[in-house]
Short mmCIF file of C-alpha atoms in Angstrom, two decimals:
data_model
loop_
_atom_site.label_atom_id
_atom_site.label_comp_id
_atom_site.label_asym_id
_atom_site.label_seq_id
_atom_site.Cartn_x
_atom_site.Cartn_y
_atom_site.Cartn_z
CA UNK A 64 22.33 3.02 42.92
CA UNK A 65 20.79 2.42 39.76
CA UNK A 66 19.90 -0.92 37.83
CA UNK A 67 22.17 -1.90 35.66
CA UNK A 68 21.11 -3.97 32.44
CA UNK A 69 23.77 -6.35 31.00
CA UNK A 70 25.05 -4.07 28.60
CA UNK A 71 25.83 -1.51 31.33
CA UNK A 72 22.92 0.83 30.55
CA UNK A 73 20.23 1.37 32.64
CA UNK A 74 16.84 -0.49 31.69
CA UNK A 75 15.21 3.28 31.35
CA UNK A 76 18.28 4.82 29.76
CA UNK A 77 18.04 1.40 26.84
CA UNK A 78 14.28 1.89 26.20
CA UNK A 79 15.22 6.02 25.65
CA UNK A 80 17.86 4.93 23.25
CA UNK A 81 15.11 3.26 20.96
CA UNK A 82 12.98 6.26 21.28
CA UNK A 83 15.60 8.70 20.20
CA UNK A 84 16.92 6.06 17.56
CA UNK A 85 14.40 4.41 16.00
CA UNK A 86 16.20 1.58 13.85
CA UNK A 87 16.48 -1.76 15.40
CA UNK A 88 20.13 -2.73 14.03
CA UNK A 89 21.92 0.30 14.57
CA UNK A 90 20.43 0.19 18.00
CA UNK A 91 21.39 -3.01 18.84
CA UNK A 92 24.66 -2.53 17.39
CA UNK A 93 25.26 0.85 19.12
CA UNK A 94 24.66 -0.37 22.39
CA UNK A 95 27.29 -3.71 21.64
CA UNK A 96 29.60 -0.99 20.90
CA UNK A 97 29.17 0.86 23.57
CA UNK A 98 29.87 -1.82 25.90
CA UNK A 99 32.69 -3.16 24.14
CA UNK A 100 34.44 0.56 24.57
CA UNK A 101 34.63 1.35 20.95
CA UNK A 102 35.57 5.13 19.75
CA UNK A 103 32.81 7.52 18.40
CA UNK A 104 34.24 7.65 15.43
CA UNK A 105 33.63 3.83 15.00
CA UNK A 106 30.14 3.99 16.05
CA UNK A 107 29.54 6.64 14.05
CA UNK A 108 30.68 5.09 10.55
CA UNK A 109 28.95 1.53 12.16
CA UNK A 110 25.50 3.45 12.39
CA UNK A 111 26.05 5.03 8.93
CA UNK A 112 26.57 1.87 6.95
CA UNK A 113 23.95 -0.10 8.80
CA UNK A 114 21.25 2.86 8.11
CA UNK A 115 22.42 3.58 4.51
CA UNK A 116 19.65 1.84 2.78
CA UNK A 117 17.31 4.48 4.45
CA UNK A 118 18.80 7.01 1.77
CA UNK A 119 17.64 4.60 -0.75
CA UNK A 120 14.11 3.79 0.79
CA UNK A 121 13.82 7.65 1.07
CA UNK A 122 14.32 8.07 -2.62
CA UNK A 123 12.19 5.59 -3.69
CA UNK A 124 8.80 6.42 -2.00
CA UNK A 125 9.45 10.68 -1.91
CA UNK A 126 7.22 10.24 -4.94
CA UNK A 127 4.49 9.02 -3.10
CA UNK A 128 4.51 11.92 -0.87
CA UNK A 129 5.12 14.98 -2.80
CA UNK A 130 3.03 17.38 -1.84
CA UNK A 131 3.23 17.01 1.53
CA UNK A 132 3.73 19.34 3.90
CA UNK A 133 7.64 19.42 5.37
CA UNK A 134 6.13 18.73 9.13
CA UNK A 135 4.39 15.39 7.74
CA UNK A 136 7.52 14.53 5.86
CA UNK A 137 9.72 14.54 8.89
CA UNK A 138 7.00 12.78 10.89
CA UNK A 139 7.24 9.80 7.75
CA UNK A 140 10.82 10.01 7.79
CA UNK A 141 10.78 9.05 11.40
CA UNK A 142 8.59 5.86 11.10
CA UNK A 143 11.00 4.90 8.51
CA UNK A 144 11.94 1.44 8.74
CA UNK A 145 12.52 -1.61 6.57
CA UNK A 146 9.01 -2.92 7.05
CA UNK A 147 6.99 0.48 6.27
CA UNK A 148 8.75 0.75 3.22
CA UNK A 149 8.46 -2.57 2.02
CA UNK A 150 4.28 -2.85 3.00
CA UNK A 151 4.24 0.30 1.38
CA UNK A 152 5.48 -0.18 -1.53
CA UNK A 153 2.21 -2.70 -2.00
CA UNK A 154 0.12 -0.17 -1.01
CA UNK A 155 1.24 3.03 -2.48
CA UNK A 156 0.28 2.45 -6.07
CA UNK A 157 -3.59 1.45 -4.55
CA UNK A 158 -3.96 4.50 -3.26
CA UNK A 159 -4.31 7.63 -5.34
CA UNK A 160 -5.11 10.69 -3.09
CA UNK A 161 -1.91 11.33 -1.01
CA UNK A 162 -4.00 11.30 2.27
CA UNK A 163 -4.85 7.66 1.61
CA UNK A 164 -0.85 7.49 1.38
CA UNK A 165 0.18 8.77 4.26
CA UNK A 166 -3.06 7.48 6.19
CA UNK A 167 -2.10 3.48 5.05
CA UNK A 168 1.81 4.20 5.76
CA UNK A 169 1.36 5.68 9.44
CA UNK A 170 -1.07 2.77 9.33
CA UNK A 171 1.28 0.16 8.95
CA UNK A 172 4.21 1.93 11.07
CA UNK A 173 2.70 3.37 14.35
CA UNK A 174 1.37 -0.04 15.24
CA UNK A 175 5.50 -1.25 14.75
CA UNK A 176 7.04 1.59 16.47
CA UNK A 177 4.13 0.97 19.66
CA UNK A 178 5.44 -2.66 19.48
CA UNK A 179 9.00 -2.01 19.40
CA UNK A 180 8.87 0.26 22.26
CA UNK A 181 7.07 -2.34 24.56
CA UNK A 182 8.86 -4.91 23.62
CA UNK A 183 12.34 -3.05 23.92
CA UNK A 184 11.16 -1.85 27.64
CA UNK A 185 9.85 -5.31 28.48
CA UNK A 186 13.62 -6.93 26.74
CA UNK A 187 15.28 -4.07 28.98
CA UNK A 188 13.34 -4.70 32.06
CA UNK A 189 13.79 -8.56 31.66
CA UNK A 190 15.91 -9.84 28.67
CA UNK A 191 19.24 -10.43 31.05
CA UNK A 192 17.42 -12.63 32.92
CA UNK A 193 16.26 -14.78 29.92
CA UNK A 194 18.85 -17.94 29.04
CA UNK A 195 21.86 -17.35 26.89
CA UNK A 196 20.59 -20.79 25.87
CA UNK A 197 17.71 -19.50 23.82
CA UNK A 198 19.68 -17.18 21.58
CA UNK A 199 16.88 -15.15 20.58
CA UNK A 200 19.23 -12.78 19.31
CA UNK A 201 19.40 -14.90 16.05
CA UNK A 202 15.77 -13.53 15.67
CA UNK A 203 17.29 -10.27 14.21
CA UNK A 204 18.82 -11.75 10.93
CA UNK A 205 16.06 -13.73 10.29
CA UNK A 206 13.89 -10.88 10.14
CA UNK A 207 16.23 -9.08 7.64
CA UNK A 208 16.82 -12.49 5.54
CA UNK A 209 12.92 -12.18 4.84
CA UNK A 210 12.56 -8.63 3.52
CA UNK A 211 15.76 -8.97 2.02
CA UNK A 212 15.52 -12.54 -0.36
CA UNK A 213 12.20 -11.49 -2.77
CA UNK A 214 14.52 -8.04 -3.51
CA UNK A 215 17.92 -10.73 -4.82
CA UNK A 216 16.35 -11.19 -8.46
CA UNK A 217 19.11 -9.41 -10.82
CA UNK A 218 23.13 -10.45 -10.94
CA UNK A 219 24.06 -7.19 -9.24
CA UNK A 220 21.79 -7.82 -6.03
CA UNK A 221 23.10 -11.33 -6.30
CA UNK A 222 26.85 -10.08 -6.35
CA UNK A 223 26.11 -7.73 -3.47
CA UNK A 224 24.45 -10.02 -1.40
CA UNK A 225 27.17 -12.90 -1.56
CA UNK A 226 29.88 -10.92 -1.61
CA UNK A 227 28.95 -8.48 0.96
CA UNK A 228 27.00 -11.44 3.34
CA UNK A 229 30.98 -13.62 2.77
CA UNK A 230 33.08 -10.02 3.92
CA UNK A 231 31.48 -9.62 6.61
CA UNK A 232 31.50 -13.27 7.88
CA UNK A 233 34.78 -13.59 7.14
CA UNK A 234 35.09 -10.37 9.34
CA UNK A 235 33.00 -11.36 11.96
CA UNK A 236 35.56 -11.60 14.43
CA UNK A 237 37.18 -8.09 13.79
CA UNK A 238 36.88 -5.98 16.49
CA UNK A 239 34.16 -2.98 16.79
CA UNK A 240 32.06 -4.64 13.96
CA UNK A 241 34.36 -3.75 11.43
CA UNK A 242 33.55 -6.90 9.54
CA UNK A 243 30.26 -5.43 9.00
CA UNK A 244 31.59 -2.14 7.40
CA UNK A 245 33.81 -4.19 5.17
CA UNK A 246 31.51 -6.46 4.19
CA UNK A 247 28.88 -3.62 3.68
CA UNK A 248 31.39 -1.46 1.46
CA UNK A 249 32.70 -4.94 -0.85
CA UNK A 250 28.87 -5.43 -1.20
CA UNK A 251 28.37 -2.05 -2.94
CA UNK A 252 31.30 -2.29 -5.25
CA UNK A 253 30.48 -5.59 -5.62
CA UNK A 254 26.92 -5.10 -7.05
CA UNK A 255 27.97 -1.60 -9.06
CA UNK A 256 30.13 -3.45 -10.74
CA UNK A 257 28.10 -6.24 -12.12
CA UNK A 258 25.57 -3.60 -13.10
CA UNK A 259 27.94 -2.17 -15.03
CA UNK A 260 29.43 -5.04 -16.66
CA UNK A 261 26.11 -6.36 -17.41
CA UNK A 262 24.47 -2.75 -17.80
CA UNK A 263 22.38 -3.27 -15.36
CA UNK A 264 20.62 -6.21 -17.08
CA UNK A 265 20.84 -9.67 -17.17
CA UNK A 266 17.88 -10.86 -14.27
CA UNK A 267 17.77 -13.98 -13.61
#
């Protein structure tokens, strides 16, 4: 028989899972799905919405790495995570020669991604045995609420954030984290619409 961690995967089989999918929310909420029984489908759409800003990050620092060759790309594309992309952004315009790019970028992601491994096979190996009393769990949005607060500066972002962040609480007790797709769907029409009533203007 096989150890089973509290989310009915196997320690081994969890620390694969954040190998294969590098991207701490959709992993965390893929295996919360998984264990509450929910449908592909609905894990499917769950991992799409939470992963959507990649698309975004992607298209804002290709720039930086035009040029490169398609291998290295992919290889970038993997490391891609909210806290690459937001040191990078610092340290893109610095650096001139794309080498330099792609040199401070791996620099600033490898040492995440050999953290987030260790600590997912040490969580796997010994997180159920850790008291429900600590709710470390809350760690997660505090992390986000960081990298996401300096970007809120314009009326749409505002919109987006307070209408999306009210959705999904309101929705928080919606099965299969459908809260979460609602809230992440009112967010976007919520902020394209203030841009376009205010044309994209109006900061604050």
């Amino acid at each position: 028989p096989t150890e089973r961690s509290h989310l009915g995967l196997s320690p081994w089989v969890a620390s694969a899972l954040s190998v294969f999918v590098f991207a701490g929310a959709a992993q965390l909420a893929t295996m919360q799905l998984l264990y509450d029984g929910a449908p592909l489908l609905i894990i499917l759409i769950t991992v799409f919405f939470i992963n959507l800003r990649f698309m975004m990050y992607s298209a804002s620092i290709a720039p930086y790495f035009r040029g490169a060759r398609a291998g290295t790309r992919a290889c970038l594309a993997y490391f891609l995570t909210d806290q690459p992309y937001v040191f990078g952004l610092y340290g893109f315009a610095e650096r001139d020669a794309l080498s330099r790019r792609v040199a401070f970028y791996l620099g600033v992601a490898l040492p995440l991604w050999s953290c987030w491994q260790i600590g997912t096979i040490v969580g796997a190996q010994a997180g159920a045995r850790l008291p429900d009393a600590w709710n470390l769990e809350f760690a997660i949005p505090l992390v986000f609420l960081a990298m996401i607060m300096p970007a809120i500066r314009d009326r749409a972002s505002i919109a987006a954030a307070a209408v999306g962040g009210s959705v999904a609480v309101a929705g928080h007790g919606l099965p299969w984290n459908l809260g979460l797709i609602l809230g992440a769907l009112a967010g976007i029409a919520a902020g394209v619409a203030v841009a376009r009533l205010t044309d994209e203007g109006g900061r604050v």
